Amino acid sequence: MNVSKIKKETPQKVELIEVIHIVATRGEGTKDNPFHLVNQYWSKRGKLLAEKE
């Protein structure tokens, strides 16, 4: 991504919030389905906000 082409706008709101960051293991450990780490971000109320494998 070419950063110089990103349209820069003034943000309407910026805030620092607390989230729960979990690193979990997925996969079966086989060649077709190897173990891998998954990053999850949860709210304090138990809602999954984002996940990245």
GROMACS .gro file of N, CA, C and O in nm:
model
  212
    1MET      N    1   0.084  -0.117   0.000
    1MET     CA    2   0.000   0.000   0.000
    1MET      C    3   0.089   0.124   0.000
    1MET      O    4   0.181   0.135   0.077
    2ASN      N    5   0.060   0.216  -0.088
    2ASN     CA    6   0.135   0.340  -0.098
    2ASN      C    7   0.077   0.440   0.002
    2ASN      O    8  -0.032   0.493  -0.017
    3VAL      N    9   0.152   0.466   0.109
    3VAL     CA   10   0.103   0.553   0.216
    3VAL      C   11   0.080   0.695   0.168
    3VAL      O   12  -0.010   0.764   0.216
    4SER      N   13   0.153   0.741   0.070
    4SER     CA   14   0.137   0.878   0.022
    4SER      C   15   0.003   0.900  -0.047
    4SER      O   16  -0.041   1.013  -0.063
    5LYS      N   17  -0.064   0.791  -0.088
    5LYS     CA   18  -0.193   0.803  -0.155
    5LYS      C   19  -0.313   0.792  -0.059
    5LYS      O   20  -0.426   0.804  -0.102
    6ILE      N   21  -0.286   0.769   0.069
    6ILE     CA   22  -0.395   0.759   0.166
    6ILE      C   23  -0.448   0.899   0.197
    6ILE      O   24  -0.372   0.991   0.227
    7LYS      N   25  -0.579   0.915   0.187
    7LYS     CA   26  -0.641   1.044   0.216
    7LYS      C   27  -0.636   1.067   0.367
    7LYS      O   28  -0.683   0.985   0.444
    8LYS      N   29  -0.577   1.178   0.405
    8LYS     CA   30  -0.561   1.209   0.547
    8LYS      C   31  -0.674   1.303   0.590
    8LYS      O   32  -0.694   1.408   0.532
    9GLU      N   33  -0.749   1.260   0.691
    9GLU     CA   34  -0.860   1.339   0.742
    9GLU      C   35  -0.845   1.352   0.893
    9GLU      O   36  -0.783   1.269   0.958
   10THR      N   37  -0.905   1.455   0.948
   10THR     CA   38  -0.905   1.475   1.092
   10THR      C   39  -0.999   1.374   1.156
   10THR      O   40  -1.115   1.365   1.118
   11PRO      N   41  -0.950   1.296   1.252
   11PRO     CA   42  -1.039   1.198   1.316
   11PRO      C   43  -1.149   1.267   1.396
   11PRO      O   44  -1.128   1.374   1.453
   12GLN      N   45  -1.265   1.206   1.401
   12GLN     CA   46  -1.377   1.258   1.478
   12GLN      C   47  -1.366   1.220   1.625
   12GLN      O   48  -1.417   1.289   1.711
   13LYS      N   49  -1.298   1.109   1.652
   13LYS     CA   50  -1.284   1.063   1.790
   13LYS      C   51  -1.163   0.973   1.801
   13LYS      O   52  -1.139   0.888   1.715
   14VAL      N   53  -1.087   0.990   1.907
   14VAL     CA   54  -0.974   0.903   1.938
   14VAL      C   55  -0.983   0.871   2.086
   14VAL      O   56  -0.999   0.961   2.168
   15GLU      N   57  -0.977   0.742   2.118
   15GLU     CA   58  -0.981   0.705   2.259
   15GLU      C   59  -0.900   0.578   2.280
   15GLU      O   60  -0.886   0.496   2.190
   16LEU      N   61  -0.847   0.565   2.398
   16LEU     CA   62  -0.772   0.446   2.438
   16LEU      C   63  -0.867   0.359   2.518
   16LEU      O   64  -0.926   0.404   2.616
   17ILE      N   65  -0.886   0.234   2.475
   17ILE     CA   66  -0.977   0.144   2.544
   17ILE      C   67  -0.903   0.017   2.585
   17ILE      O   68  -0.803  -0.020   2.523
   18GLU      N   69  -0.953  -0.048   2.686
   18GLU     CA   70  -0.896  -0.174   2.729
   18GLU      C   71  -0.964  -0.289   2.657
   18GLU      O   72  -1.086  -0.290   2.642
   19VAL      N   73  -0.883  -0.383   2.611
   19VAL     CA   74  -0.936  -0.506   2.551
   19VAL      C   75  -0.859  -0.623   2.611
   19VAL      O   76  -0.752  -0.607   2.668
   20ILE      N   77  -0.916  -0.740   2.597
   20ILE     CA   78  -0.850  -0.863   2.641
   20ILE      C   79  -0.788  -0.927   2.517
   20ILE      O   80  -0.857  -0.953   2.419
   21HIS      N   81  -0.657  -0.947   2.520
   21HIS     CA   82  -0.584  -1.007   2.408
   21HIS      C   83  -0.553  -1.152   2.443
   21HIS      O   84  -0.487  -1.180   2.543
   22ILE      N   85  -0.600  -1.244   2.360
   22ILE     CA   86  -0.579  -1.387   2.381
   22ILE      C   87  -0.501  -1.443   2.261
   22ILE      O   88  -0.533  -1.412   2.147
   23VAL      N   89  -0.399  -1.523   2.290
   23VAL     CA   90  -0.329  -1.596   2.186
   23VAL      C   91  -0.362  -1.743   2.207
   23VAL      O   92  -0.331  -1.800   2.312
   24ALA      N   93  -0.431  -1.803   2.109
   24ALA     CA   94  -0.476  -1.941   2.120
   24ALA      C   95  -0.410  -2.025   2.011
   24ALA      O   96  -0.368  -1.973   1.909
   25THR      N   97  -0.403  -2.155   2.035
   25THR     CA   98  -0.350  -2.250   1.937
   25THR      C   99  -0.466  -2.318   1.866
   25THR      O  100  -0.562  -2.360   1.929
   26ARG      N  101  -0.455  -2.326   1.733
   26ARG     CA  102  -0.554  -2.397   1.652
   26ARG      C  103  -0.483  -2.500   1.566
   26ARG      O  104  -0.364  -2.492   1.543
   27GLY      N  105  -0.559  -2.591   1.513
   27GLY     CA  106  -0.505  -2.693   1.425
   27GLY      C  107  -0.492  -2.826   1.494
   27GLY      O  108  -0.501  -2.836   1.617
   28GLU      N  109  -0.473  -2.928   1.414
   28GLU     CA  110  -0.463  -3.065   1.466
   28GLU      C  111  -0.319  -3.116   1.471
   28GLU      O  112  -0.295  -3.227   1.515
   29GLY      N  113  -0.225  -3.038   1.422
   29GLY     CA  114  -0.086  -3.082   1.422
   29GLY      C  115  -0.051  -3.175   1.309
   29GLY      O  116   0.051  -3.241   1.311
   30THR      N  117  -0.138  -3.180   1.208
   30THR     CA  118  -0.112  -3.266   1.092
   30THR      C  119  -0.056  -3.181   0.977
   30THR      O  120  -0.058  -3.058   0.983
   31LYS      N  121  -0.011  -3.248   0.871
   31LYS     CA  122   0.041  -3.176   0.755
   31LYS      C  123  -0.069  -3.092   0.691
   31LYS      O  124  -0.046  -2.979   0.649
   32ASP      N  125  -0.190  -3.146   0.683
   32ASP     CA  126  -0.303  -3.074   0.622
   32ASP      C  127  -0.361  -2.967   0.714
   32ASP      O  128  -0.423  -2.872   0.667
   33ASN      N  129  -0.345  -2.982   0.845
   33ASN     CA  130  -0.400  -2.888   0.941
   33ASN      C  131  -0.299  -2.866   1.054
   33ASN      O  132  -0.320  -2.912   1.167
   34PRO      N  133  -0.187  -2.795   1.025
   34PRO     CA  134  -0.082  -2.777   1.126
   34PRO      C  135  -0.127  -2.685   1.240
   34PRO      O  136  -0.221  -2.607   1.226
   35PHE      N  137  -0.057  -2.696   1.353
   35PHE     CA  138  -0.081  -2.603   1.463
   35PHE      C  139  -0.044  -2.462   1.418
   35PHE      O  140   0.053  -2.442   1.346
   36HIS      N  141  -0.121  -2.363   1.462
   36HIS     CA  142  -0.088  -2.223   1.436
   36HIS      C  143  -0.150  -2.137   1.545
   36HIS      O  144  -0.242  -2.179   1.616
   37LEU      N  145  -0.096  -2.017   1.562
   37LEU     CA  146  -0.142  -1.926   1.665
   37LEU      C  147  -0.247  -1.832   1.610
   37LEU      O  148  -0.238  -1.786   1.496
   38VAL      N  149  -0.346  -1.802   1.692
   38VAL     CA  150  -0.455  -1.711   1.657
   38VAL      C  151  -0.459  -1.601   1.763
   38VAL      O  152  -0.458  -1.630   1.883
   39ASN      N  153  -0.461  -1.476   1.720
   39ASN     CA  154  -0.475  -1.362   1.811
   39ASN      C  155  -0.620  -1.320   1.813
   39ASN      O  156  -0.680  -1.297   1.708
   40GLN      N  157  -0.677  -1.312   1.933
   40GLN     CA  158  -0.815  -1.268   1.949
   40GLN      C  159  -0.818  -1.148   2.041
   40GLN      O  160  -0.740  -1.139   2.136
   41TYR      N  161  -0.910  -1.057   2.013
   41TYR     CA  162  -0.929  -0.938   2.096
   41TYR      C  163  -1.075  -0.936   2.140
   41TYR      O  164  -1.165  -0.935   2.057
   42TRP      N  165  -1.097  -0.937   2.272
   42TRP     CA  166  -1.230  -0.945   2.332
   42TRP      C  167  -1.258  -0.821   2.415
   42TRP      O  168  -1.168  -0.763   2.477
   43SER      N  169  -1.385  -0.783   2.420
   43SER     CA  170  -1.426  -0.675   2.511
   43SER      C  171  -1.433  -0.731   2.652
   43SER      O  172  -1.434  -0.853   2.674
   44LYS      N  173  -1.438  -0.643   2.751
   44LYS     CA  174  -1.450  -0.686   2.890
   44LYS      C  175  -1.584  -0.753   2.916
   44LYS      O  176  -1.600  -0.825   3.014
   45ARG      N  177  -1.680  -0.733   2.828
   45ARG     CA  178  -1.813  -0.793   2.843
   45ARG      C  179  -1.826  -0.926   2.770
   45ARG      O  180  -1.932  -0.986   2.763
   46GLY      N  181  -1.715  -0.974   2.710
   46GLY     CA  182  -1.715  -1.106   2.649
   46GLY      C  183  -1.751  -1.110   2.501
   46GLY      O  184  -1.781  -1.216   2.448
   47LYS      N  185  -1.745  -0.995   2.432
   47LYS     CA  186  -1.775  -0.992   2.289
   47LYS      C  187  -1.643  -1.000   2.211
   47LYS      O  188  -1.550  -0.924   2.237
   48LEU      N  189  -1.637  -1.091   2.113
   48LEU     CA  190  -1.520  -1.102   2.026
   48LEU      C  191  -1.518  -0.983   1.934
   48LEU      O  192  -1.610  -0.961   1.857
   49LEU      N  193  -1.412  -0.903   1.940
   49LEU     CA  194  -1.399  -0.781   1.859
   49LEU      C  195  -1.325  -0.805   1.729
   49LEU      O  196  -1.359  -0.748   1.626
   50ALA      N  197  -1.219  -0.887   1.735
   50ALA     CA  198  -1.138  -0.912   1.616
   50ALA      C  199  -1.059  -1.041   1.636
   50ALA      O  200  -1.031  -1.081   1.749
   51GLU      N  201  -1.023  -1.101   1.523
   51GLU     CA  202  -0.942  -1.221   1.527
   51GLU      C  203  -0.849  -1.221   1.405
   51GLU      O  204  -0.890  -1.185   1.296
   52LYS      N  205  -0.723  -1.259   1.430
   52LYS     CA  206  -0.627  -1.267   1.321
   52LYS      C  207  -0.550  -1.397   1.334
   52LYS      O  208  -0.490  -1.425   1.437
   53GLU      N  209  -0.553  -1.477   1.227
   53GLU     CA  210  -0.479  -1.605   1.227
   53GLU      C  211  -0.340  -1.581   1.173
   53GLU      O  212  -0.315  -1.498   1.096
   0.00000   0.00000   0.00000
